[in-house]
Coordinates of C-alpha atoms in Angstrom, one line a residue:
M1 CA -152.1 -204.6 105.2
K2 CA -154.9 -201.9 105.5
K3 CA -153.8 -201.1 109.0
L4 CA -150.2 -200.9 108.0
S5 CA -151.1 -198.4 105.1
I6 CA -152.9 -196.3 107.6
I7 CA -149.9 -196.3 109.9
L8 CA -147.6 -195.3 107.1
L9 CA -150.1 -192.7 105.8
F10 CA -150.3 -191.0 109.4
G11 CA -146.4 -191.2 109.7
L12 CA -146.0 -189.6 106.3
I13 CA -148.3 -186.7 107.2
A14 CA -146.5 -186.3 110.6
F15 CA -143.0 -186.4 108.7
Q16 CA -144.2 -183.8 106.2
G17 CA -145.6 -181.5 108.9
I18 CA -142.4 -181.7 110.8
G19 CA -140.6 -180.8 107.7
Q20 CA -142.7 -177.9 106.9
T21 CA -142.6 -176.6 110.5
N22 CA -139.0 -176.8 111.1
S23 CA -138.0 -174.6 108.3
S24 CA -134.3 -174.0 107.5
K25 CA -132.2 -171.5 109.4
Q26 CA -132.2 -169.3 106.2
Q27 CA -135.9 -169.5 105.9
R28 CA -136.3 -168.5 109.4
L29 CA -134.0 -165.6 109.4
Q30 CA -135.4 -164.0 106.3
W31 CA -138.2 -162.0 107.7
W32 CA -135.7 -160.5 110.4
Q33 CA -133.0 -159.9 108.0
E34 CA -135.5 -157.9 105.7
A35 CA -136.9 -156.0 108.8
K36 CA -133.6 -154.3 109.7
M37 CA -134.5 -152.7 112.9
G38 CA -136.4 -153.7 115.9
L39 CA -137.3 -151.9 119.2
F40 CA -135.7 -153.0 122.3
I41 CA -137.5 -152.4 125.5
H42 CA -135.7 -152.7 128.8
W43 CA -138.2 -152.1 131.6
G44 CA -139.2 -153.1 135.2
P45 CA -139.4 -151.8 138.7
V46 CA -136.0 -150.3 138.4
S47 CA -137.7 -147.5 136.4
L48 CA -138.8 -146.1 139.8
I49 CA -135.4 -144.9 140.7
G50 CA -134.0 -144.1 137.4
K51 CA -131.0 -146.5 137.9
E52 CA -129.7 -149.2 135.4
I53 CA -131.6 -152.4 135.4
S54 CA -129.9 -155.4 137.2
W55 CA -126.3 -153.8 137.1
S56 CA -127.4 -151.2 139.8
R57 CA -128.5 -153.7 142.2
N58 CA -125.5 -154.1 144.3
G59 CA -124.7 -150.2 144.5
Y60 CA -128.5 -149.3 145.4
G61 CA -128.8 -152.2 148.0
K62 CA -129.9 -155.7 147.2
S63 CA -132.9 -155.7 149.6
K64 CA -134.1 -152.2 148.6
Y65 CA -133.8 -153.1 145.0
D66 CA -135.6 -156.3 145.3
S67 CA -138.4 -154.7 147.2
L68 CA -139.2 -152.2 144.3
Y69 CA -141.7 -154.3 142.7
L70 CA -143.9 -153.8 145.8
R71 CA -144.6 -150.3 144.6
F72 CA -144.2 -150.8 141.0
N73 CA -147.7 -149.7 139.5
P74 CA -147.4 -148.4 135.9
K75 CA -151.0 -147.4 135.6
Q76 CA -150.4 -145.7 132.0
F77 CA -148.9 -148.7 130.6
N78 CA -150.8 -149.2 127.2
A79 CA -149.4 -152.0 125.1
K80 CA -151.1 -150.7 121.8
E81 CA -149.3 -147.4 122.4
W82 CA -145.9 -149.3 122.7
V83 CA -146.5 -151.1 119.3
K84 CA -147.7 -147.7 117.7
L85 CA -144.2 -146.1 118.8
A86 CA -142.4 -149.0 117.2
K87 CA -144.4 -148.6 113.9
A88 CA -144.0 -144.8 113.9
G89 CA -140.1 -145.4 114.4
G90 CA -139.6 -147.8 111.5
M91 CA -139.2 -150.6 113.8
K92 CA -140.6 -154.0 112.4
Y93 CA -140.3 -156.0 115.4
L94 CA -140.2 -155.8 119.3
V95 CA -138.2 -157.4 121.9
L96 CA -139.1 -157.1 125.7
T97 CA -137.1 -157.9 128.9
S98 CA -139.3 -160.5 130.1
K99 CA -136.8 -161.2 132.8
H100 CA -133.6 -159.4 133.2
H101 CA -130.4 -160.5 135.5
D102 CA -132.3 -159.1 138.6
G103 CA -134.9 -162.1 138.2
F104 CA -138.0 -160.1 138.1
C105 CA -140.4 -161.6 135.6
L106 CA -142.8 -159.2 133.6
F107 CA -145.0 -162.3 132.9
D108 CA -147.4 -164.5 135.0
T109 CA -144.9 -167.4 136.2
K110 CA -145.7 -170.1 138.4
T111 CA -141.9 -170.5 139.1
T112 CA -141.4 -167.5 141.5
P113 CA -143.7 -165.0 143.2
Y114 CA -141.0 -162.2 142.2
N115 CA -143.2 -161.2 139.3
I116 CA -145.6 -158.6 137.9
M117 CA -148.7 -160.4 139.0
N118 CA -147.7 -159.8 142.8
S119 CA -147.0 -156.1 142.2
P120 CA -149.6 -153.4 142.8
F121 CA -150.2 -153.4 139.0
G122 CA -151.0 -157.0 138.8
R123 CA -151.3 -157.4 135.1
D124 CA -149.3 -159.8 132.6
V125 CA -147.3 -157.3 130.7
C126 CA -146.0 -159.8 128.3
K127 CA -149.6 -161.0 127.6
E128 CA -150.7 -157.5 126.8
L129 CA -147.8 -156.6 124.8
A130 CA -147.9 -160.0 122.7
Q131 CA -151.7 -159.4 122.1
A132 CA -151.2 -155.9 120.9
A133 CA -148.3 -156.9 118.5
H134 CA -150.3 -159.8 117.2
E135 CA -153.0 -157.5 116.2
A136 CA -150.7 -155.3 114.5
G137 CA -148.8 -157.9 112.6
M138 CA -145.7 -157.2 114.2
P139 CA -143.3 -160.0 115.4
I140 CA -142.6 -160.0 119.0
G141 CA -139.7 -161.7 121.0
W142 CA -138.6 -161.8 124.5
Y143 CA -135.2 -161.0 125.9
F144 CA -134.5 -163.5 128.8
S145 CA -131.8 -163.9 131.2
V146 CA -130.9 -167.5 131.8
A147 CA -129.0 -166.3 135.1
D148 CA -130.8 -164.9 138.2
W149 CA -128.9 -162.9 140.5
K150 CA -131.6 -162.8 143.2
D151 CA -132.0 -166.7 143.2
P152 CA -129.8 -168.4 145.5
D153 CA -129.9 -171.6 143.5
C154 CA -128.5 -170.0 140.5
R155 CA -125.0 -171.6 140.0
N156 CA -125.1 -173.0 143.6
P157 CA -123.0 -176.2 143.4
K158 CA -125.8 -178.1 145.5
T159 CA -128.9 -176.7 143.9
N160 CA -128.0 -175.4 140.5
D161 CA -130.1 -178.4 138.8
I162 CA -133.2 -177.2 140.6
F163 CA -132.5 -173.7 139.2
A164 CA -131.9 -175.0 135.7
D165 CA -135.4 -176.9 135.9
R166 CA -137.0 -173.6 137.0
V167 CA -135.2 -171.7 133.8
E168 CA -136.7 -174.3 131.7
Q169 CA -140.2 -174.0 133.1
Q170 CA -140.0 -170.2 132.5
V171 CA -138.9 -170.7 129.0
R172 CA -141.6 -173.0 128.5
E173 CA -144.3 -170.6 129.8
L174 CA -142.8 -167.5 127.7
L175 CA -143.2 -169.8 124.6
T176 CA -146.4 -171.5 125.2
N177 CA -148.6 -168.8 126.7
Y178 CA -148.5 -165.9 124.4
G179 CA -149.0 -167.2 120.8
K180 CA -146.3 -167.1 118.2
I181 CA -143.0 -165.8 119.5
S182 CA -140.7 -164.8 116.7
L183 CA -137.4 -164.2 118.6
L184 CA -135.8 -165.4 121.9
W185 CA -133.0 -163.0 122.9
I186 CA -130.9 -164.9 125.6
D187 CA -128.5 -162.6 127.5
Y188 CA -125.2 -163.4 128.9
E189 CA -123.9 -161.6 132.2
G190 CA -120.3 -162.8 132.8
S191 CA -120.3 -166.3 133.5
P192 CA -121.2 -169.6 131.6
S193 CA -125.0 -170.3 131.4
P194 CA -126.5 -171.9 134.5
I195 CA -128.5 -174.2 132.2
H196 CA -127.0 -176.2 129.5
P197 CA -127.6 -174.3 126.2
K198 CA -128.9 -177.6 124.5
R199 CA -131.8 -177.6 126.8
V200 CA -133.0 -174.1 126.4
F201 CA -132.4 -174.4 122.5
D202 CA -134.2 -177.5 121.9
L203 CA -137.1 -176.5 124.0
A204 CA -137.4 -173.3 122.1
R205 CA -137.2 -175.2 118.9
T206 CA -139.8 -177.6 119.9
L207 CA -142.3 -175.1 121.3
Q208 CA -141.7 -172.5 118.5
P209 CA -140.4 -174.3 115.3
E210 CA -140.0 -171.0 113.6
I211 CA -138.3 -169.0 116.4
I212 CA -134.8 -167.4 115.9
I213 CA -132.4 -167.5 118.8
N214 CA -129.3 -165.2 119.4
N215 CA -125.9 -166.4 120.3
R216 CA -125.7 -165.7 124.0
L217 CA -126.6 -169.2 125.4
E218 CA -123.0 -170.4 124.9
P219 CA -120.4 -167.6 125.5
F220 CA -117.6 -167.7 128.0
N221 CA -116.5 -164.1 127.5
P222 CA -118.2 -160.9 126.0
D223 CA -116.2 -161.2 122.9
E224 CA -117.8 -164.4 122.1
S225 CA -121.4 -163.0 122.9
H226 CA -120.5 -160.2 120.1
A227 CA -119.0 -162.4 117.6
R228 CA -119.2 -166.2 118.0
V229 CA -122.4 -168.2 116.5
G230 CA -122.1 -171.6 118.0
A231 CA -124.2 -174.8 117.5
Y232 CA -127.2 -173.3 119.5
A233 CA -127.7 -169.9 117.9
D234 CA -128.8 -168.3 114.6
Y235 CA -127.2 -165.0 114.8
A236 CA -124.4 -162.9 116.6
T237 CA -125.0 -159.9 118.8
P238 CA -122.4 -157.2 119.0
E239 CA -123.4 -154.6 121.7
G240 CA -123.0 -150.9 121.8
F241 CA -121.0 -150.4 118.7
V242 CA -121.3 -151.2 114.8
A243 CA -118.1 -152.4 113.1
G244 CA -117.6 -153.6 109.6
Y245 CA -119.3 -156.2 107.3
G246 CA -120.7 -159.4 108.8
A247 CA -120.2 -162.8 107.3
V248 CA -122.6 -164.2 109.6
P249 CA -126.2 -162.9 110.5
W250 CA -125.6 -160.2 113.1
E251 CA -127.6 -157.6 115.1
T252 CA -126.2 -154.8 117.1
C253 CA -128.0 -153.8 120.3
T254 CA -127.7 -150.4 121.5
N255 CA -129.3 -147.4 123.2
M256 CA -131.2 -144.4 121.7
G257 CA -130.4 -142.8 125.0
H258 CA -127.6 -143.4 127.3
Q259 CA -128.9 -146.2 129.6
W260 CA -130.7 -149.5 129.0
A261 CA -133.4 -148.7 131.6
W262 CA -135.1 -145.2 131.9
R263 CA -133.2 -142.8 133.6
F264 CA -133.9 -139.1 134.8
N265 CA -133.3 -136.1 132.3
D266 CA -132.0 -138.6 129.7
T267 CA -131.8 -137.4 126.0
P268 CA -132.0 -139.2 122.9
R269 CA -129.1 -139.4 120.3
S270 CA -129.4 -136.9 117.5
L271 CA -131.5 -137.9 114.5
K272 CA -128.3 -138.2 112.4
E273 CA -126.5 -140.5 114.7
S274 CA -129.5 -142.5 115.3
L275 CA -130.1 -143.0 111.6
H276 CA -126.3 -143.4 110.9
T277 CA -126.2 -146.2 113.6
L278 CA -129.0 -148.1 111.6
L279 CA -127.4 -147.4 108.1
R280 CA -124.1 -148.8 109.2
C281 CA -125.7 -152.0 110.4
V282 CA -127.7 -152.1 107.0
G283 CA -124.7 -151.7 105.1
G284 CA -122.7 -154.2 107.2
N285 CA -125.4 -156.7 106.2
G286 CA -126.8 -156.8 109.9
N287 CA -129.8 -155.5 112.1
L288 CA -130.2 -152.9 114.8
L289 CA -132.0 -153.5 118.0
F290 CA -132.7 -150.0 119.1
N291 CA -133.4 -149.6 122.8
I292 CA -135.9 -147.1 124.6
G293 CA -136.7 -147.5 128.2
P294 CA -140.3 -146.4 129.3
D295 CA -140.6 -144.6 132.5
S296 CA -142.2 -146.1 135.9
S297 CA -145.7 -145.0 134.6
G298 CA -145.4 -147.1 131.5
V299 CA -144.8 -144.1 129.1
F300 CA -142.0 -143.6 126.8
P301 CA -140.4 -140.1 127.4
P302 CA -141.9 -137.7 125.0
N303 CA -138.4 -136.7 123.5
F304 CA -137.6 -140.4 122.7
V305 CA -141.0 -140.7 121.0
A306 CA -140.2 -137.4 119.0
R307 CA -136.8 -138.9 118.1
A308 CA -138.3 -142.2 116.9
T309 CA -141.0 -140.6 115.1
E310 CA -138.4 -138.4 113.1
M311 CA -136.4 -141.7 112.3
G312 CA -139.7 -143.2 110.9
N313 CA -140.6 -140.3 108.7
W314 CA -137.0 -140.4 107.4
L315 CA -137.3 -144.1 106.8
N316 CA -140.6 -143.8 105.1
K317 CA -139.1 -141.5 102.4
N318 CA -136.1 -143.8 102.0
A319 CA -137.5 -147.1 102.6
E320 CA -136.6 -148.6 99.1
A321 CA -132.9 -148.5 100.0
V322 CA -133.2 -149.8 103.6
Y323 CA -135.8 -152.6 104.0
E324 CA -135.7 -156.0 102.4
T325 CA -132.1 -155.3 101.2
K326 CA -128.8 -156.9 101.6
G327 CA -125.5 -155.2 102.7
G328 CA -122.9 -154.4 100.1
I329 CA -121.6 -154.8 97.7
Y330 CA -119.4 -152.1 98.8
T331 CA -118.5 -152.8 102.5
P332 CA -118.8 -150.0 104.9
S333 CA -116.3 -147.1 105.1
K334 CA -116.0 -143.9 107.0
D335 CA -118.0 -142.0 104.3
Y336 CA -120.4 -144.5 102.9
V337 CA -122.3 -147.8 103.2
S338 CA -124.3 -149.7 100.6
S339 CA -127.2 -152.0 100.1
Y340 CA -128.6 -153.9 97.3
R341 CA -131.8 -155.5 95.8
G342 CA -131.6 -157.4 92.5
N343 CA -129.7 -155.2 89.9
T344 CA -129.8 -152.2 92.1
L345 CA -127.2 -150.8 94.4
Y346 CA -127.8 -148.0 96.9
L347 CA -125.0 -146.0 98.0
H348 CA -125.6 -144.3 101.4
L349 CA -123.3 -141.1 101.5
L350 CA -122.9 -140.5 105.3
N351 CA -120.6 -137.4 105.1
N352 CA -120.0 -134.5 103.0
T353 CA -117.8 -135.9 100.4
G354 CA -117.7 -133.0 98.1
D355 CA -118.8 -132.9 94.6
E356 CA -117.7 -136.3 93.5
I357 CA -117.0 -139.5 95.3
K358 CA -114.6 -142.3 93.9
L359 CA -115.6 -146.0 94.6
P360 CA -113.4 -149.1 93.9
P361 CA -114.0 -150.7 90.7
M362 CA -116.4 -153.4 90.2
A363 CA -117.0 -156.4 87.8
A364 CA -120.3 -154.9 86.3
K365 CA -121.3 -152.3 84.2
V366 CA -123.0 -149.3 85.6
K367 CA -126.1 -148.6 83.4
K368 CA -127.2 -145.5 85.2
A369 CA -127.0 -143.6 88.3
S370 CA -129.5 -141.1 90.1
L371 CA -130.5 -139.8 93.5
L372 CA -133.2 -141.9 95.0
N373 CA -135.7 -139.1 94.3
G374 CA -135.1 -139.9 90.5
N375 CA -132.8 -137.2 89.4
A376 CA -130.1 -138.5 87.0
I377 CA -126.4 -137.9 88.1
S378 CA -123.5 -138.1 86.0
F379 CA -120.5 -140.8 86.3
T380 CA -117.6 -142.3 85.0
Q381 CA -116.3 -146.0 85.3
T382 CA -112.9 -147.3 84.6
K383 CA -110.9 -150.3 85.6
A384 CA -109.6 -148.2 88.4
D385 CA -112.8 -146.9 89.8
V386 CA -116.3 -145.5 89.7
T387 CA -116.7 -142.0 90.0
L388 CA -119.9 -140.3 90.9
K389 CA -120.8 -136.7 90.7
I390 CA -123.0 -135.6 93.3
P391 CA -125.0 -132.5 92.7
Q392 CA -125.7 -129.8 95.6
N393 CA -129.3 -129.9 94.8
G394 CA -131.1 -132.8 96.2
R395 CA -128.7 -133.8 98.9
D396 CA -130.2 -135.0 102.0
S397 CA -128.8 -133.8 105.6
I398 CA -128.8 -137.2 107.1
A399 CA -127.7 -139.5 104.1
T400 CA -127.8 -138.7 100.5
I401 CA -128.8 -141.8 98.6
V402 CA -127.5 -142.9 95.2
T403 CA -129.3 -145.4 93.2
I404 CA -126.8 -147.3 90.9
T405 CA -128.3 -149.7 88.2
L406 CA -126.3 -152.5 87.2
D407 CA -126.2 -154.8 84.3
K408 CA -126.3 -157.9 86.6
P409 CA -127.6 -158.9 89.8
A410 CA -125.4 -157.4 92.5
S411 CA -125.2 -160.6 94.4
K412 CA -122.9 -162.1 91.8
L413 CA -120.4 -159.6 92.4
G414 CA -119.3 -160.6 96.0
Q415 CA -117.9 -157.8 98.5
I416 CA -115.9 -155.0 97.7
I417 CA -113.7 -153.4 100.3
P418 CA -113.0 -149.6 100.4
F419 CA -109.9 -148.0 99.3
T420 CA -107.1 -148.5 102.0
T421 CA -106.7 -145.5 104.4
T422 CA -103.2 -146.7 105.5
N423 CA -101.7 -148.0 102.3
S424 CA -100.6 -151.0 104.0
L425 CA -99.8 -153.8 101.7
A426 CA -101.5 -156.4 103.9
Y427 CA -104.8 -154.6 103.7
G428 CA -107.7 -156.8 102.6
K429 CA -105.5 -159.6 101.8
K430 CA -106.1 -163.2 102.4
A431 CA -105.9 -164.1 106.2
T432 CA -105.5 -167.2 108.2
A433 CA -105.0 -167.9 111.9
S434 CA -104.3 -170.6 114.4
S435 CA -107.7 -170.0 115.7
S436 CA -110.2 -167.1 116.3
M437 CA -112.9 -166.0 118.8
G438 CA -115.7 -165.6 116.1
A439 CA -116.7 -165.6 112.5
F440 CA -116.5 -161.8 112.1
L441 CA -115.4 -158.8 114.3
H442 CA -112.7 -161.1 115.8
D443 CA -111.8 -163.2 112.8
P444 CA -108.5 -163.1 111.0
T445 CA -109.5 -160.8 108.4
A446 CA -110.2 -158.2 111.2
A447 CA -106.5 -157.7 111.7
F448 CA -106.1 -156.4 108.0
D449 CA -109.2 -154.2 107.5
D450 CA -107.9 -150.5 108.5
N451 CA -110.7 -150.7 111.3
P452 CA -109.7 -150.2 114.7
A453 CA -113.1 -151.4 116.0
T454 CA -112.5 -154.8 114.8
H455 CA -109.7 -157.1 116.0
W456 CA -108.7 -160.8 115.6
K457 CA -108.7 -162.7 118.9
M458 CA -107.5 -166.3 119.5
G459 CA -110.2 -168.9 120.3
R460 CA -111.0 -171.7 122.6
R461 CA -108.5 -174.4 123.6
T462 CA -109.0 -177.5 121.9
D463 CA -108.2 -179.6 124.9
V464 CA -111.0 -178.2 127.1
D465 CA -114.4 -179.9 127.7
F466 CA -116.5 -176.6 127.6
E467 CA -119.6 -178.6 128.3
R468 CA -118.8 -179.3 132.0
Y469 CA -118.5 -175.6 132.8
Y470 CA -122.2 -174.8 132.3
G471 CA -123.8 -174.1 135.9
Q472 CA -120.4 -173.1 137.3
D473 CA -119.6 -169.5 138.6
V474 CA -116.6 -168.8 136.3
H475 CA -116.5 -165.1 135.5
Y476 CA -114.8 -164.1 132.4
Q477 CA -112.2 -161.8 134.2
S478 CA -111.1 -164.7 136.3
E479 CA -107.9 -166.5 135.8
K480 CA -109.8 -169.8 135.5
A481 CA -111.8 -168.3 132.4
F482 CA -108.6 -166.9 130.8
D483 CA -107.2 -170.4 131.0
L484 CA -110.0 -172.0 128.8
F485 CA -108.6 -169.8 125.8
Q486 CA -105.5 -170.1 123.7
N487 CA -102.6 -167.7 124.9
K488 CA -100.4 -168.6 122.0
G489 CA -101.1 -168.5 118.3
W490 CA -100.4 -166.8 115.0
I491 CA -102.1 -164.9 112.4
E492 CA -100.8 -165.0 108.7
V493 CA -101.4 -162.9 105.7
D494 CA -100.8 -163.9 102.1
L495 CA -99.8 -160.8 100.0
G496 CA -100.7 -162.7 96.6
T497 CA -97.2 -161.7 95.1
L498 CA -93.7 -161.3 96.5
Q499 CA -93.5 -157.7 98.1
T500 CA -90.7 -155.6 99.4
I501 CA -91.4 -155.0 103.1
K502 CA -89.5 -152.2 105.0
Q503 CA -91.8 -151.3 107.9
L504 CA -93.9 -153.3 110.3
K505 CA -96.8 -152.1 112.3
V506 CA -98.9 -153.9 114.9
S507 CA -101.6 -152.4 117.2
E508 CA -102.9 -154.4 120.3
A509 CA -106.5 -154.8 121.3
V510 CA -106.1 -154.1 125.1
Y511 CA -109.2 -155.1 126.9
Q512 CA -109.0 -154.8 131.0
K513 CA -106.3 -157.4 132.0
S514 CA -105.4 -158.7 128.6
Q515 CA -101.9 -158.1 127.2
I516 CA -99.5 -159.7 124.8
K517 CA -96.2 -160.6 126.5
R518 CA -94.0 -161.9 123.8
F519 CA -94.3 -162.0 120.0
E520 CA -92.3 -162.5 116.9
I521 CA -93.0 -161.5 113.1
Q522 CA -91.8 -163.9 110.4
Y523 CA -91.8 -164.2 106.7
E524 CA -91.9 -167.4 104.6
R525 CA -88.8 -168.4 102.2
D526 CA -88.5 -171.8 100.7
G527 CA -91.1 -173.4 103.0
Q528 CA -89.5 -172.0 106.2
W529 CA -90.6 -169.4 108.5
L530 CA -87.8 -166.9 109.3
T531 CA -87.9 -164.3 112.3
V532 CA -87.7 -160.6 111.2
A533 CA -88.4 -159.0 114.3
Q534 CA -89.5 -159.8 118.1
D535 CA -90.4 -158.1 121.2
E536 CA -91.7 -158.4 124.8
K537 CA -94.4 -155.7 124.6
M538 CA -96.8 -154.6 122.0
G539 CA -99.3 -151.9 122.5
N540 CA -98.9 -149.9 119.4
W541 CA -95.8 -151.3 117.9
S542 CA -93.7 -150.3 114.6
K543 CA -90.2 -151.3 113.5
D544 CA -88.2 -150.2 110.5
I545 CA -86.5 -153.1 109.1
S546 CA -84.0 -153.9 106.2
P547 CA -85.9 -154.7 103.2
V548 CA -87.5 -158.3 103.1
V549 CA -89.0 -159.9 100.0
A550 CA -91.7 -162.5 100.7
Q551 CA -95.2 -163.2 99.9
K552 CA -96.4 -164.5 103.3
F553 CA -96.0 -163.0 106.8
R554 CA -96.9 -164.1 110.3
L555 CA -97.4 -162.5 113.6
V556 CA -96.7 -165.3 116.2
I557 CA -97.8 -164.8 119.9
L558 CA -95.6 -166.6 122.0
D559 CA -97.1 -165.6 125.3
S560 CA -100.1 -163.4 126.3
H561 CA -102.6 -162.9 129.4
G562 CA -106.5 -162.6 129.3
F563 CA -108.0 -162.3 126.0
A564 CA -105.4 -160.5 123.9
G565 CA -106.1 -159.4 120.4
I566 CA -104.6 -157.6 117.3
R567 CA -106.5 -154.5 115.9
E568 CA -104.2 -154.3 112.9
F569 CA -101.3 -155.8 111.4
Q570 CA -99.8 -153.7 108.9
L571 CA -96.9 -154.1 106.2
F572 CA -95.2 -151.2 104.4

């Protein structure tokens, strides 16, 4: 009995330890969502020639590109200076390209000689940066490409299993040898992962139980990498753009300059554009991973350092309205975004809106309003709107922030969409679809949000076993990849009440080879769907019709090619 009790005791301790370590997804994501912005660092031997990392390999010449590491010797690399830059810029975490698609490893790996230890530099960059980040109390993560364009085993039908084992070993090294790693940023480069996503996901969770992992282990096309959060992911990663409000955790990755890797004579984006990119992420309830590429000596360009420092200085003054907030309750518009904490709503005015701004009504009482510096401003609140008077004195050249104190927690109010800019009767109404490519950006609501940067796209076929395609060379622009996704489907809007419709408008999201070939627009009457218009070409399509009175309308795609999508479906 005593022996059994001891066994049960140790079992209970072990179980409790697992439960405490493997925290819930929400708990794991909390620090990251509060951090708002991280520094993305794309770097490697390619910085010697100032061309884009990996993507320039073919054009430059594979053998020449692959030999660059033999003269890569960034003698001025100082990990503490890199961390110092991130802190000065208001970035709260770091992500470094430990291995990009070109296969070069910035860490001491036993899996391939194509790594930093065999360069003239001969020092483990990942080790030094991780140590510096840990000393500064800054979370660090690794960017990691599961594919390798230099490795002949990658997606080779005969030897891909060997390659997959090598990838797993590299992940094991990265998550074992460098202390706590807070984030694993997998990249997708056009074909399904050569290693099954579950292997990487489970290994990472085992080695670093609190790690968060982006969504690029599973995609079969770029739109999925932007918007779809599958079983082996914590958050979505739109790239190069900010669009709308995210119903799932998300992070835009984009450049402060104009290339991921360092390039000759590059210039940073303006302070206003840089900060507006961040604020639009914050207002959309997302994060920004802002990239700066160091040069071949290991130093960040002085003009980029200056821009990052300017950002940090502005953020220090306005930190209350940015960090540790949630996006909303007003979802982003052209002129403003908002964030909140508790009973306080922060309205970030991004453009010169004149002496006043009108906001949609809210189900809470505004107790007071002031500029972030404390100066009170006048306001009126009715059932139709909330109007704020914005004084000329105290405005900020980047973003004027108004603090609004409510009589209840903002989290209880839901999300409030901006006033329509098109007057479409379908704007913001309840939307459903036969399928969709992601939980935001490409979900049904994206076709009714007056935002051309978002668009609904049909999702995966349900009769396809996607698991068997991992390890295969199936490029997303190929017919084989197109065939994995729906080419027929429908999107429906419920107007809430009977409405008289006289005009229809639809705009197509045309992406490379995608196109909608045949479609119908229908309305519901007595439980039946009746066709009111049809065509064989979309683009930017509109049609005046004899008045139709109905509550529900559908756009039915009867035939399409590629990854066709709908930017806006509007009713007037």
